[in-house]
Short mmCIF file of C-alpha atoms in Angstrom, two decimals:
data_model
loop_
_atom_site.label_atom_id
_atom_site.label_comp_id
_atom_site.label_asym_id
_atom_site.label_seq_id
_atom_site.Cartn_x
_atom_site.Cartn_y
_atom_site.Cartn_z
CA MET A 1 -49.25 -31.02 35.25
CA THR A 2 -46.04 -32.71 34.25
CA ALA A 3 -47.15 -33.16 30.62
CA LYS A 4 -48.35 -29.56 30.43
CA LEU A 5 -45.13 -28.27 31.99
CA GLY A 6 -43.16 -30.33 29.49
CA LYS A 7 -45.01 -28.73 26.57
CA ILE A 8 -44.35 -25.26 27.96
CA LEU A 9 -40.64 -25.99 28.38
CA PHE A 10 -40.50 -27.42 24.86
CA ARG A 11 -42.06 -24.26 23.42
CA ILE A 12 -39.62 -22.09 25.38
CA MET A 13 -36.70 -24.12 24.02
CA VAL A 14 -37.99 -23.73 20.45
CA ILE A 15 -38.29 -19.98 20.95
CA PHE A 16 -34.72 -19.77 22.31
CA ILE A 17 -33.40 -21.83 19.40
CA LEU A 18 -35.16 -19.58 16.89
CA ILE A 19 -33.94 -16.44 18.62
CA GLY A 20 -30.44 -17.86 18.80
CA GLY A 21 -30.55 -18.72 15.11
CA PHE A 22 -31.60 -15.20 14.19
CA THR A 23 -28.92 -13.73 16.44
CA VAL A 24 -26.15 -15.77 14.81
CA SER A 25 -27.27 -14.81 11.31
CA ALA A 26 -27.65 -11.10 12.08
CA GLN A 27 -25.15 -8.50 10.95
CA GLU A 28 -23.11 -7.13 13.85
CA LEU A 29 -21.87 -3.54 14.21
CA GLU A 30 -19.31 -2.50 16.80
CA TRP A 31 -18.03 1.06 17.28
CA SER A 32 -14.84 2.43 18.74
CA ASN A 33 -14.96 5.57 20.85
CA ALA A 34 -15.05 8.78 18.81
CA ARG A 35 -11.78 10.70 19.10
CA LYS A 36 -10.60 14.11 18.03
CA LEU A 37 -7.37 13.40 16.13
CA LYS A 38 -4.28 15.40 16.98
CA GLY A 39 -1.44 16.23 14.65
CA ALA A 40 -1.28 16.50 10.87
CA ALA A 41 -1.62 12.79 10.01
CA VAL A 42 -5.01 12.95 8.32
CA PHE A 43 -5.09 9.87 6.07
CA THR A 44 -5.87 6.42 7.42
CA SER A 45 -5.07 2.88 6.29
CA ILE A 46 -6.26 -0.26 8.07
CA ILE A 47 -3.37 -2.74 8.41
CA GLY A 48 -5.04 -5.80 9.95
CA GLN A 49 -6.09 -7.59 13.11
CA ASN A 50 -4.59 -10.38 15.23
CA GLU A 51 -5.01 -11.57 18.82
CA THR A 52 -3.32 -8.42 20.17
CA GLY A 53 -5.74 -6.03 18.48
CA LEU A 54 -6.55 -4.00 15.38
CA TYR A 55 -3.71 -1.98 13.81
CA MET A 56 -4.09 1.20 11.81
CA LEU A 57 -1.70 3.50 9.94
CA ARG A 58 -2.12 7.28 9.84
CA TYR A 59 -0.02 9.55 7.65
CA ARG A 60 0.13 13.11 6.41
CA ASN A 61 1.10 12.66 2.75
CA LYS A 62 0.53 9.80 0.36
CA PHE A 63 4.25 9.51 -0.34
CA LEU A 64 4.59 8.03 3.18
CA THR A 65 7.76 9.94 4.00
CA ARG A 66 9.16 11.69 7.10
CA SER A 67 6.88 10.21 9.76
CA ILE A 68 3.87 7.98 10.24
CA VAL A 69 1.61 7.10 13.16
CA ILE A 70 0.72 3.53 14.11
CA GLU A 71 -2.36 3.05 16.29
CA ARG A 72 -3.64 -0.08 17.97
CA TYR A 73 -7.21 -0.75 19.05
CA ARG A 74 -8.24 -3.62 21.30
CA ASN A 75 -10.28 -6.37 19.70
CA GLN A 76 -13.36 -4.96 21.45
CA MET A 77 -12.64 -1.68 19.56
CA GLY A 78 -11.33 0.26 22.55
CA PHE A 79 -8.40 2.59 21.77
CA ALA A 80 -5.12 1.18 23.13
CA LEU A 81 -2.18 3.32 22.01
CA SER A 82 -0.72 5.58 19.34
CA LYS A 83 2.93 5.88 18.44
CA ASN A 84 4.82 8.12 16.04
CA ILE A 85 7.54 6.50 13.90
CA THR A 86 10.13 8.76 12.29
CA LEU A 87 11.17 7.51 8.87
CA LYS A 88 14.13 9.87 8.56
CA LYS A 89 15.32 9.56 4.94
CA SER A 90 13.25 6.52 4.05
CA ARG A 91 9.68 5.97 2.85
CA LEU A 92 7.17 3.34 3.84
CA LEU A 93 6.39 0.81 1.10
CA TYR A 94 4.20 -1.71 2.90
CA ALA A 95 2.72 -2.66 6.26
CA GLU A 96 1.66 -6.21 7.14
CA LEU A 97 0.29 -7.76 10.34
CA GLN A 98 1.23 -11.34 11.20
CA ASP A 99 0.89 -13.41 14.39
CA LYS A 100 4.58 -12.66 14.98
CA GLY A 101 3.96 -8.91 15.01
CA LEU A 102 3.73 -5.85 12.79
CA LEU A 103 6.01 -5.74 9.73
CA LEU A 104 7.00 -2.42 8.16
CA VAL A 105 8.84 -2.46 4.82
CA THR A 106 10.72 0.73 3.91
CA ALA A 107 12.95 1.95 1.08
CA SER A 108 15.95 4.24 1.58
CA TYR A 109 18.66 5.79 -0.58
CA ASP A 110 22.25 4.69 0.01
CA ARG A 111 24.33 7.68 -1.06
CA LYS A 112 27.69 5.93 -0.74
CA GLY A 113 26.66 2.77 -2.56
CA LEU A 114 24.53 4.65 -5.13
CA LYS A 115 21.63 2.27 -4.65
CA ASN A 116 18.14 1.96 -3.19
CA ASP A 117 17.72 -0.50 -0.34
CA VAL A 118 14.54 -2.15 0.94
CA TYR A 119 14.40 -3.12 4.62
CA GLY A 120 11.91 -5.04 6.71
CA GLN A 121 11.51 -4.56 10.47
CA TRP A 122 9.25 -6.22 13.04
CA TYR A 123 7.40 -4.40 15.84
CA ASP A 124 5.58 -5.74 18.89
CA GLU A 125 2.09 -4.89 20.15
CA ASN A 126 3.42 -1.71 21.79
CA ILE A 127 4.96 -0.61 18.45
CA ASN A 128 8.49 -1.18 19.73
CA PRO A 129 11.08 -2.77 17.40
CA ILE A 130 11.68 -6.46 18.11
CA SER A 131 14.32 -6.88 15.40
CA LYS A 132 16.97 -4.88 13.64
CA PRO A 133 16.15 -3.75 10.09
CA ILE A 134 16.60 -6.69 7.69
CA LEU A 135 17.99 -5.88 4.23
CA LEU A 136 15.68 -7.52 1.70
CA VAL A 137 16.52 -6.01 -1.70
CA SER A 138 19.16 -3.68 -3.16
CA SER A 139 18.82 -1.98 -6.53
CA PRO A 140 21.45 0.18 -8.29
CA LEU A 141 20.38 3.64 -9.41
CA ALA A 142 19.21 3.92 -13.01
CA ASP A 143 19.69 7.71 -12.94
CA PHE A 144 20.26 10.49 -10.43
CA TYR A 145 16.56 10.79 -9.56
CA ASP A 146 15.80 7.07 -9.37
CA LYS A 147 13.94 6.14 -6.17
CA GLY A 148 13.16 2.58 -7.25
CA ASP A 149 9.91 1.17 -8.65
CA PHE A 150 9.42 -1.42 -5.90
CA ARG A 151 6.08 -3.26 -5.86
CA ILE A 152 5.05 -5.56 -3.00
CA ARG A 153 2.40 -8.28 -2.84
CA MET A 154 1.43 -10.89 -0.27
CA SER A 155 0.00 -14.25 -1.23
CA ASN A 156 -3.69 -14.80 -0.45
CA ASN A 157 -2.87 -17.07 2.49
CA ARG A 158 -0.55 -14.35 3.90
CA LYS A 159 2.38 -16.79 4.07
CA ASN A 160 4.70 -15.35 1.41
CA LEU A 161 5.90 -11.89 0.42
CA MET A 162 7.05 -10.81 -3.05
CA ILE A 163 9.05 -7.68 -3.90
CA VAL A 164 9.29 -6.80 -7.60
CA HIS A 165 11.31 -4.04 -9.21
CA THR A 166 13.17 -3.29 -12.44
CA GLU A 167 16.71 -2.24 -13.26
CA ARG A 168 18.39 -0.70 -16.30
CA SER A 169 20.56 -3.01 -18.41
CA ASP A 170 23.73 -1.99 -20.27
CA SER A 171 21.72 -2.01 -23.50
CA ASN A 172 19.13 0.40 -22.01
CA THR A 173 16.40 -2.20 -21.58
CA ARG A 174 14.48 -3.31 -18.49
CA VAL A 175 15.53 -6.11 -16.18
CA LEU A 176 12.67 -7.67 -14.19
CA CYS A 177 13.78 -8.59 -10.65
CA ILE A 178 11.68 -11.00 -8.55
CA ASN A 179 12.36 -11.61 -4.86
CA GLN A 180 10.21 -13.86 -2.67
CA PHE A 181 10.28 -14.38 1.11
CA ASP A 182 8.55 -16.53 3.69
CA GLN A 183 6.69 -15.25 6.78
CA ASP A 184 9.95 -14.74 8.68
CA LEU A 185 11.50 -12.77 5.78
CA ASN A 186 13.83 -15.62 4.83
CA SER A 187 14.70 -15.40 1.14
CA ILE A 188 13.24 -18.26 -0.93
CA LEU A 189 13.68 -16.87 -4.46
CA GLN A 190 15.88 -14.36 -6.29
CA ARG A 191 15.54 -14.07 -10.07
CA LYS A 192 16.46 -11.51 -12.71
CA TYR A 193 15.14 -11.59 -16.29
CA ALA A 194 16.32 -9.33 -19.09
CA LEU A 195 13.29 -8.12 -21.06
CA SER A 196 13.49 -6.94 -24.65
CA LEU A 197 11.64 -3.75 -23.71
CA ALA A 198 13.07 -0.25 -23.80
CA TYR A 199 13.75 1.33 -20.42
CA THR A 200 11.63 4.39 -21.19
CA ASN A 201 7.83 4.28 -21.49
CA PHE A 202 7.68 1.15 -19.39
CA PHE A 203 4.81 0.53 -16.97
CA LEU A 204 4.53 -2.34 -14.49
CA THR A 205 0.84 -1.82 -13.87
CA ASN A 206 -0.29 -4.86 -11.87
CA ILE A 207 1.14 -7.92 -10.13
CA LEU A 208 -0.20 -11.00 -8.34
CA LEU A 209 1.28 -13.78 -6.19
CA ASP A 210 -0.73 -16.95 -5.65
CA ASN A 211 -0.41 -19.45 -2.80
CA SER A 212 1.93 -21.70 -4.83
CA LEU A 213 4.46 -18.87 -5.31
CA ASN A 214 3.50 -18.37 -8.96
CA ALA A 215 3.74 -14.72 -9.97
CA TYR A 216 1.92 -12.72 -12.64
CA PHE A 217 2.83 -9.33 -14.09
CA LEU A 218 1.06 -6.93 -16.44
CA ILE A 219 3.58 -4.78 -18.31
CA SER A 220 2.64 -2.16 -20.88
CA GLN A 221 4.45 0.31 -23.14
CA HIS A 222 3.12 3.41 -24.82
CA PRO A 223 5.61 4.51 -27.52
CA LEU A 224 5.36 8.10 -28.69
CA GLY A 225 4.16 8.84 -32.22
CA THR A 226 6.34 10.74 -34.67
CA ARG A 227 3.53 13.18 -35.51
CA LYS A 228 0.87 14.77 -33.36
CA ASP A 229 -1.92 13.23 -35.43
CA GLN A 230 -0.33 9.77 -35.47
CA VAL A 231 -1.71 7.18 -33.10
CA SER A 232 1.14 5.10 -31.71
CA LYS A 233 0.96 1.34 -31.22
CA SER A 234 0.77 0.30 -27.58
CA THR A 235 1.63 -3.09 -26.16
CA ALA A 236 0.42 -4.99 -23.12
CA THR A 237 2.08 -8.23 -22.06
CA VAL A 238 1.31 -10.66 -19.26
CA TYR A 239 4.40 -12.37 -17.83
CA THR A 240 3.89 -15.52 -15.77
CA TYR A 241 6.52 -16.99 -13.46
CA MET A 242 5.79 -20.65 -12.65
CA HIS A 243 7.57 -21.64 -9.45
CA ASP A 244 7.58 -25.41 -10.04
CA ARG A 245 9.09 -24.91 -13.50
CA ASP A 246 11.29 -21.97 -12.49
CA GLU A 247 10.27 -20.41 -15.80
CA LEU A 248 9.14 -16.99 -17.03
CA SER A 249 6.73 -16.89 -20.00
CA ASP A 250 5.15 -13.97 -21.81
CA TYR A 251 1.77 -13.52 -23.52
CA ASP A 252 0.92 -10.62 -25.83
CA ILE A 253 -2.67 -9.78 -24.94
CA LEU A 254 -3.42 -6.46 -26.67
CA ASP A 255 -4.97 -6.12 -30.11
CA THR A 256 -3.96 -3.20 -32.33
CA GLY A 257 -5.70 0.07 -31.53
CA VAL A 258 -7.09 -1.14 -28.21
CA TYR A 259 -6.37 0.20 -24.74
CA LEU A 260 -7.10 -1.59 -21.45
CA LYS A 261 -8.67 0.50 -18.72
CA LYS A 262 -7.56 -0.31 -15.15
CA ALA A 263 -6.99 -4.04 -15.59
CA GLN A 264 -7.16 -6.26 -12.49
CA PHE A 265 -5.68 -9.69 -11.70
CA THR A 266 -7.79 -12.18 -9.75
CA TRP A 267 -7.03 -15.72 -8.67
CA ASP A 268 -9.85 -18.23 -9.07
CA ARG A 269 -9.13 -20.93 -6.49
CA SER A 270 -12.10 -23.13 -7.44
CA LYS A 271 -10.94 -23.46 -11.06
CA ASN A 272 -7.20 -22.98 -10.36
CA LYS A 273 -6.82 -20.18 -12.87
CA VAL A 274 -5.85 -16.51 -13.00
CA ASN A 275 -7.92 -13.83 -14.74
CA LEU A 276 -6.91 -10.38 -15.95
CA THR A 277 -10.06 -8.34 -16.48
CA ALA A 278 -10.62 -4.83 -17.84
CA PHE A 279 -12.84 -2.63 -19.96
CA TYR A 280 -11.21 -1.85 -23.28
CA THR A 281 -11.48 1.34 -25.31
CA ASP A 282 -10.68 2.53 -28.80
CA ARG A 283 -7.37 4.39 -28.71
CA LYS A 284 -8.39 6.95 -31.33
CA LYS A 285 -11.79 7.93 -29.97
CA GLN A 286 -11.28 6.84 -26.34
CA GLU A 287 -14.73 5.25 -26.45
CA MET A 288 -15.62 2.17 -24.44
CA GLN A 289 -15.83 -0.83 -26.73
CA GLY A 290 -16.30 -3.83 -24.48
CA LEU A 291 -15.01 -6.16 -21.80
CA PHE A 292 -11.67 -7.97 -21.97
CA ASN A 293 -10.55 -11.04 -20.05
CA PHE A 294 -7.25 -12.94 -20.16
CA GLU A 295 -7.38 -16.39 -18.59
CA TYR A 296 -4.42 -18.52 -17.55
CA GLN A 297 -5.08 -22.15 -16.56
CA LEU A 298 -2.49 -23.41 -14.07
CA ASN A 299 -3.29 -27.11 -14.57
CA THR A 300 -2.59 -27.03 -18.31
CA HIS A 301 -0.44 -23.87 -18.49
CA SER A 302 -2.69 -22.67 -21.29
CA ALA A 303 -3.89 -19.13 -21.91
CA LYS A 304 -6.66 -17.46 -23.86
CA LYS A 305 -7.96 -13.93 -24.29
CA THR A 306 -11.57 -12.91 -24.88
CA TYR A 307 -12.99 -9.63 -26.14
CA GLN A 308 -16.71 -9.25 -25.37
CA GLU A 309 -17.78 -6.34 -27.54
CA PHE A 310 -20.50 -4.03 -26.29
CA THR A 311 -22.87 -4.83 -29.15
CA GLU A 312 -26.40 -3.46 -29.21
CA GLU A 313 -27.63 -6.82 -27.89
CA PHE A 314 -25.08 -6.82 -25.09
CA LYS A 315 -26.00 -3.23 -24.18
CA ALA A 316 -29.66 -4.14 -24.07
CA GLU A 317 -28.91 -7.08 -21.77
CA ILE A 318 -27.10 -4.82 -19.33
CA PHE A 319 -28.95 -1.51 -19.65
CA GLY A 320 -32.19 -2.59 -21.25
CA GLY A 321 -35.63 -1.15 -20.54
CA ASN A 322 -35.85 2.11 -18.68
CA GLU A 323 -32.14 1.99 -17.87
CA GLY A 324 -31.00 2.15 -21.49
CA SER A 325 -30.11 5.83 -21.17
CA LEU A 326 -27.36 4.90 -18.72
CA PHE A 327 -25.25 3.48 -21.51
CA SER A 328 -24.58 6.97 -22.84
CA GLY A 329 -22.23 7.36 -19.88
CA ILE A 330 -20.57 3.93 -20.03
CA ASP A 331 -17.25 5.58 -20.90
CA ASP A 332 -17.15 6.96 -17.35
CA PHE A 333 -17.43 3.52 -15.72
CA ASP A 334 -14.34 2.08 -13.99
CA ILE A 335 -14.02 -1.45 -12.64
CA LYS A 336 -13.77 -1.33 -8.86
CA ARG A 337 -13.67 -5.05 -8.06
CA VAL A 338 -13.64 -8.39 -9.88
CA ILE A 339 -14.81 -11.45 -7.94
CA PRO A 340 -14.35 -14.97 -9.38
CA ASN A 341 -17.46 -17.17 -9.30
CA THR A 342 -17.38 -20.85 -8.37
CA ASP A 343 -18.46 -21.85 -11.89
CA GLY A 344 -15.51 -20.13 -13.56
CA GLY A 345 -17.35 -16.91 -14.34
CA LEU A 346 -16.84 -13.42 -12.94
CA THR A 347 -18.80 -10.82 -11.02
CA ILE A 348 -17.75 -7.27 -11.89
CA ILE A 349 -18.53 -4.19 -9.82
CA ALA A 350 -18.04 -0.94 -11.73
CA GLU A 351 -18.77 2.66 -10.79
CA ARG A 352 -19.38 5.71 -12.94
CA SER A 353 -17.20 8.65 -11.91
CA SER A 354 -15.80 11.83 -13.41
CA VAL A 355 -13.92 14.99 -12.49
CA SER A 356 -14.79 18.39 -13.93
CA ASN A 357 -13.19 21.79 -13.47
CA GLU A 358 -14.88 25.14 -13.12
CA THR A 359 -13.17 28.53 -13.22
CA ASP A 360 -14.63 31.73 -11.78
CA ILE A 361 -13.30 35.27 -11.99
CA THR A 362 -13.92 37.36 -8.90
CA TYR A 363 -12.87 40.93 -8.16
CA ILE A 364 -10.98 41.64 -4.95
CA ASN A 365 -10.35 45.37 -4.40
CA GLY A 366 -11.01 45.90 -8.08
CA ILE A 367 -8.41 43.33 -9.15
CA PRO A 368 -9.69 40.30 -11.12
CA THR A 369 -8.73 37.01 -9.50
CA THR A 370 -9.17 33.60 -11.09
CA MET A 371 -10.44 30.84 -8.83
CA SER A 372 -10.80 27.26 -9.97
CA ARG A 373 -12.45 24.28 -8.33
CA ASN A 374 -12.57 20.59 -9.05
CA ILE A 375 -15.93 18.83 -8.89
CA TYR A 376 -15.81 15.10 -8.13
CA ASN A 377 -18.80 13.07 -9.24
CA PHE A 378 -19.46 9.45 -8.23
CA ASP A 379 -22.69 8.06 -9.62
CA ASP A 380 -24.33 4.75 -10.54
CA VAL A 381 -22.86 1.35 -9.67
CA LEU A 382 -23.14 -1.64 -12.01
CA VAL A 383 -22.94 -5.17 -10.59
CA LEU A 384 -22.57 -7.62 -13.47
CA SER A 385 -22.37 -11.40 -13.15
CA LEU A 386 -20.93 -13.23 -16.16
CA THR A 387 -20.56 -16.86 -17.14
CA ALA A 388 -17.18 -18.36 -18.03
CA ASN A 389 -17.65 -17.29 -21.68
CA LEU A 390 -18.55 -13.71 -20.57
CA SER A 391 -22.26 -13.87 -21.31
CA VAL A 392 -24.55 -12.05 -18.88
CA ARG A 393 -26.03 -14.19 -16.10
CA TRP A 394 -27.62 -11.29 -14.21
CA LYS A 395 -27.06 -7.60 -13.57
CA HIS A 396 -28.07 -4.97 -11.06
CA VAL A 397 -27.74 -1.19 -11.20
CA ILE A 398 -27.52 0.88 -8.00
CA HIS A 399 -28.61 4.45 -8.62
CA LYS A 400 -26.79 7.05 -6.58
CA SER A 401 -25.44 10.56 -7.04
CA GLN A 402 -22.47 11.94 -5.08
CA SER A 403 -20.81 15.27 -5.78
CA SER A 404 -18.17 17.21 -3.84
CA LEU A 405 -15.74 20.10 -4.29
CA ASN A 406 -11.94 20.06 -3.99
CA ASP A 407 -11.76 17.02 -1.70
CA ASN A 408 -10.68 14.33 -4.16
CA GLY A 409 -13.96 12.57 -3.45
CA TYR A 410 -12.90 11.75 0.11
CA TYR A 411 -16.37 10.73 1.32
CA SER A 412 -17.62 9.53 -2.07
CA SER A 413 -17.53 6.22 -3.93
CA ILE A 414 -18.32 2.80 -2.41
CA VAL A 415 -17.07 0.13 -0.02
CA ILE A 416 -17.16 -3.40 -1.45
CA SER A 417 -16.96 -6.59 0.60
CA SER A 418 -17.87 -10.16 -0.23
CA THR A 419 -18.49 -13.48 1.50
CA ARG A 420 -19.19 -16.91 0.02
CA SER A 421 -22.82 -16.09 -0.67
CA HIS A 422 -23.24 -12.31 -0.74
CA ILE A 423 -21.76 -9.06 -2.00
CA TYR A 424 -22.14 -5.96 0.18
CA ILE A 425 -21.91 -2.40 -1.15
CA LEU A 426 -21.94 0.63 1.18
CA TYR A 427 -21.90 4.36 0.46
CA ASN A 428 -22.82 7.74 1.91
CA ASP A 429 -26.22 8.88 0.69
CA ARG A 430 -27.03 12.57 0.18
CA LEU A 431 -23.64 13.89 1.25
CA ARG A 432 -24.67 17.55 1.24
CA THR A 433 -27.68 17.06 3.53
CA ASN A 434 -26.40 14.91 6.40
CA GLY A 435 -27.48 11.75 4.63
CA ASP A 436 -27.51 8.17 5.87
CA VAL A 437 -25.09 5.32 5.16
CA MET A 438 -26.74 2.87 2.75
CA GLN A 439 -26.01 -0.83 2.37
CA TYR A 440 -26.94 -3.03 -0.60
CA THR A 441 -26.85 -6.81 -0.25
CA ILE A 442 -26.73 -8.95 -3.41
CA ASP A 443 -26.75 -12.74 -3.34
CA MET A 444 -25.18 -15.09 -5.89
CA ASP A 445 -28.45 -15.27 -7.86
CA GLY A 446 -28.59 -11.51 -8.30
CA LYS A 447 -31.34 -10.86 -5.76
CA ALA A 448 -30.73 -7.47 -4.17
CA SER A 449 -32.00 -5.70 -1.08
CA ASN A 450 -31.02 -2.45 0.59
CA LYS A 451 -31.32 -0.80 3.97
CA ILE A 452 -30.08 2.17 5.94
CA LEU A 453 -27.06 0.85 7.81
CA ILE A 454 -26.43 4.03 9.85
CA ARG A 455 -28.97 6.77 10.34
CA SER A 456 -27.73 10.34 10.65
CA ASP A 457 -30.77 11.71 12.44
CA LYS A 458 -28.91 12.05 15.78
CA HIS A 459 -25.27 12.10 14.67
CA PHE A 460 -23.65 13.30 11.46
CA VAL A 461 -21.90 10.15 10.24
CA SER A 462 -19.88 9.65 7.05
CA ILE A 463 -17.81 6.61 6.15
CA ILE A 464 -14.50 7.05 4.30
CA PRO A 465 -14.69 4.49 1.45
CA SER A 466 -11.11 4.81 0.23
CA GLU A 467 -9.78 3.90 3.69
CA ALA A 468 -12.06 0.94 4.45
CA ARG A 469 -10.71 -2.61 4.29
CA GLN A 470 -12.01 -6.15 4.47
CA ILE A 471 -9.66 -7.84 6.94
CA GLY A 472 -11.29 -11.26 7.15
CA TYR A 473 -13.68 -13.59 5.44
CA ASN A 474 -16.70 -11.73 6.82
CA ARG A 475 -15.22 -8.69 8.58
CA VAL A 476 -14.89 -5.11 7.36
CA ILE A 477 -13.34 -2.13 9.16
CA LEU A 478 -14.67 1.32 8.25
CA PRO A 479 -12.97 4.57 9.24
CA VAL A 480 -15.80 7.00 10.00
CA THR A 481 -16.23 10.69 10.71
CA LYS A 482 -18.81 10.96 13.50
CA ASP A 483 -19.79 14.49 14.53
CA ARG A 484 -16.41 15.71 13.23
CA ARG A 485 -14.57 13.14 15.29
CA PHE A 486 -12.78 10.03 14.10
CA SER A 487 -14.16 6.58 14.85
CA LEU A 488 -13.87 3.02 13.61
CA LEU A 489 -16.80 0.77 12.78
CA LYS A 490 -16.40 -3.02 12.65
CA LEU A 491 -18.92 -4.93 10.56
CA ASP A 492 -19.26 -8.70 10.89
CA TYR A 493 -21.43 -10.35 8.28
CA PRO A 494 -23.22 -13.67 8.88
CA ASN A 495 -21.90 -15.53 5.81
#
């Protein structure tokens, strides 16, 4: 009996271990209570999560002026509190959650000093101020309507803050101003660099701060042609500030007649390099020509740029076979996310989208009235994995079709999250017919699977992709409309 009992216990233990293993590796979903929102603050932005809970920003207009609402949820997703913050004559630039508390960075106009000031202020878990506003940056007005072009970035390890803006020099050129701070908002760097670029037609389009306090800037200019039929020469320059050298360098990255489309900086920690990646188009015809990548090696301080033209062979590799017809719409693809691979390559997620306008004439009491509507289309998604020299390793196309009227595509597009071994893509399927929420899972070898993450057979559920955020290595927070009420969904992935 003892031997038999031992075998039974052993089998039970094996079963528990297997069940436990499956439980740990399973994807976890956790909902907050559905709430009917009050007030006019209709947009949502997830700030972050710490030991005191999950913090969320709600606001009425995307200029983030007048007033905002900060809400806190408990870590088990129960609603804790909501508090209105009046901004008076300032506007919110940035919100950051640290272990110390909630940091709000605002900009305000100093009428007496004729300048724009940037302040930082800390709040506790009850959204009460725990410090007086701290003056971080002051910038003189360039003209009467100048509100400042402040840009803010945190380092990947969330330990340093950078505020970048420009000023007008006496010779009517741009001055690049870099200010860096530690977690407690102590100043650790203040630099100003006079650039030989005209003040007008100047665009600071993207910035990045790495964990070593090195900063990267993409600056472009689009001079106007002298004739309507003349195509003007545009420039795009990457500026790199190396903290250990205390040095600013510039790299001209744009070939003549080429335009970069929504370029993105990424920091590749495994290879200690920074990439700037974009599709590039022909400036005359506005046709997509290929893929561009600028690479900066931090170990050697060397840089190179690569243009991977969309040749017929390259097109066939991506859209070969029955999917070849998709390439006719490649001009509508925009890069949504660039993820560095451990071997120095890149994985690019791009989505095809467009906006069209329709005008109807209706008669009201015999009087013709013109009514127009915008149609927002979000279609197929391309996931493309490339080697370090931009050759195709594997690709996957997700077929979807989303269309909506006059809502700026609020429930359309995709949510992208990534872990060490998988990429996850979520979207609302069949928006017009109470569709489900779909999830695609793609591993590092390009193997893809899909499933219905949320069924809408009992409840009408739609995620809001533009407001979702990955707040941890394997955690994503999704704002959701559930039976016309607001809810939050927390997703924890296994790896």
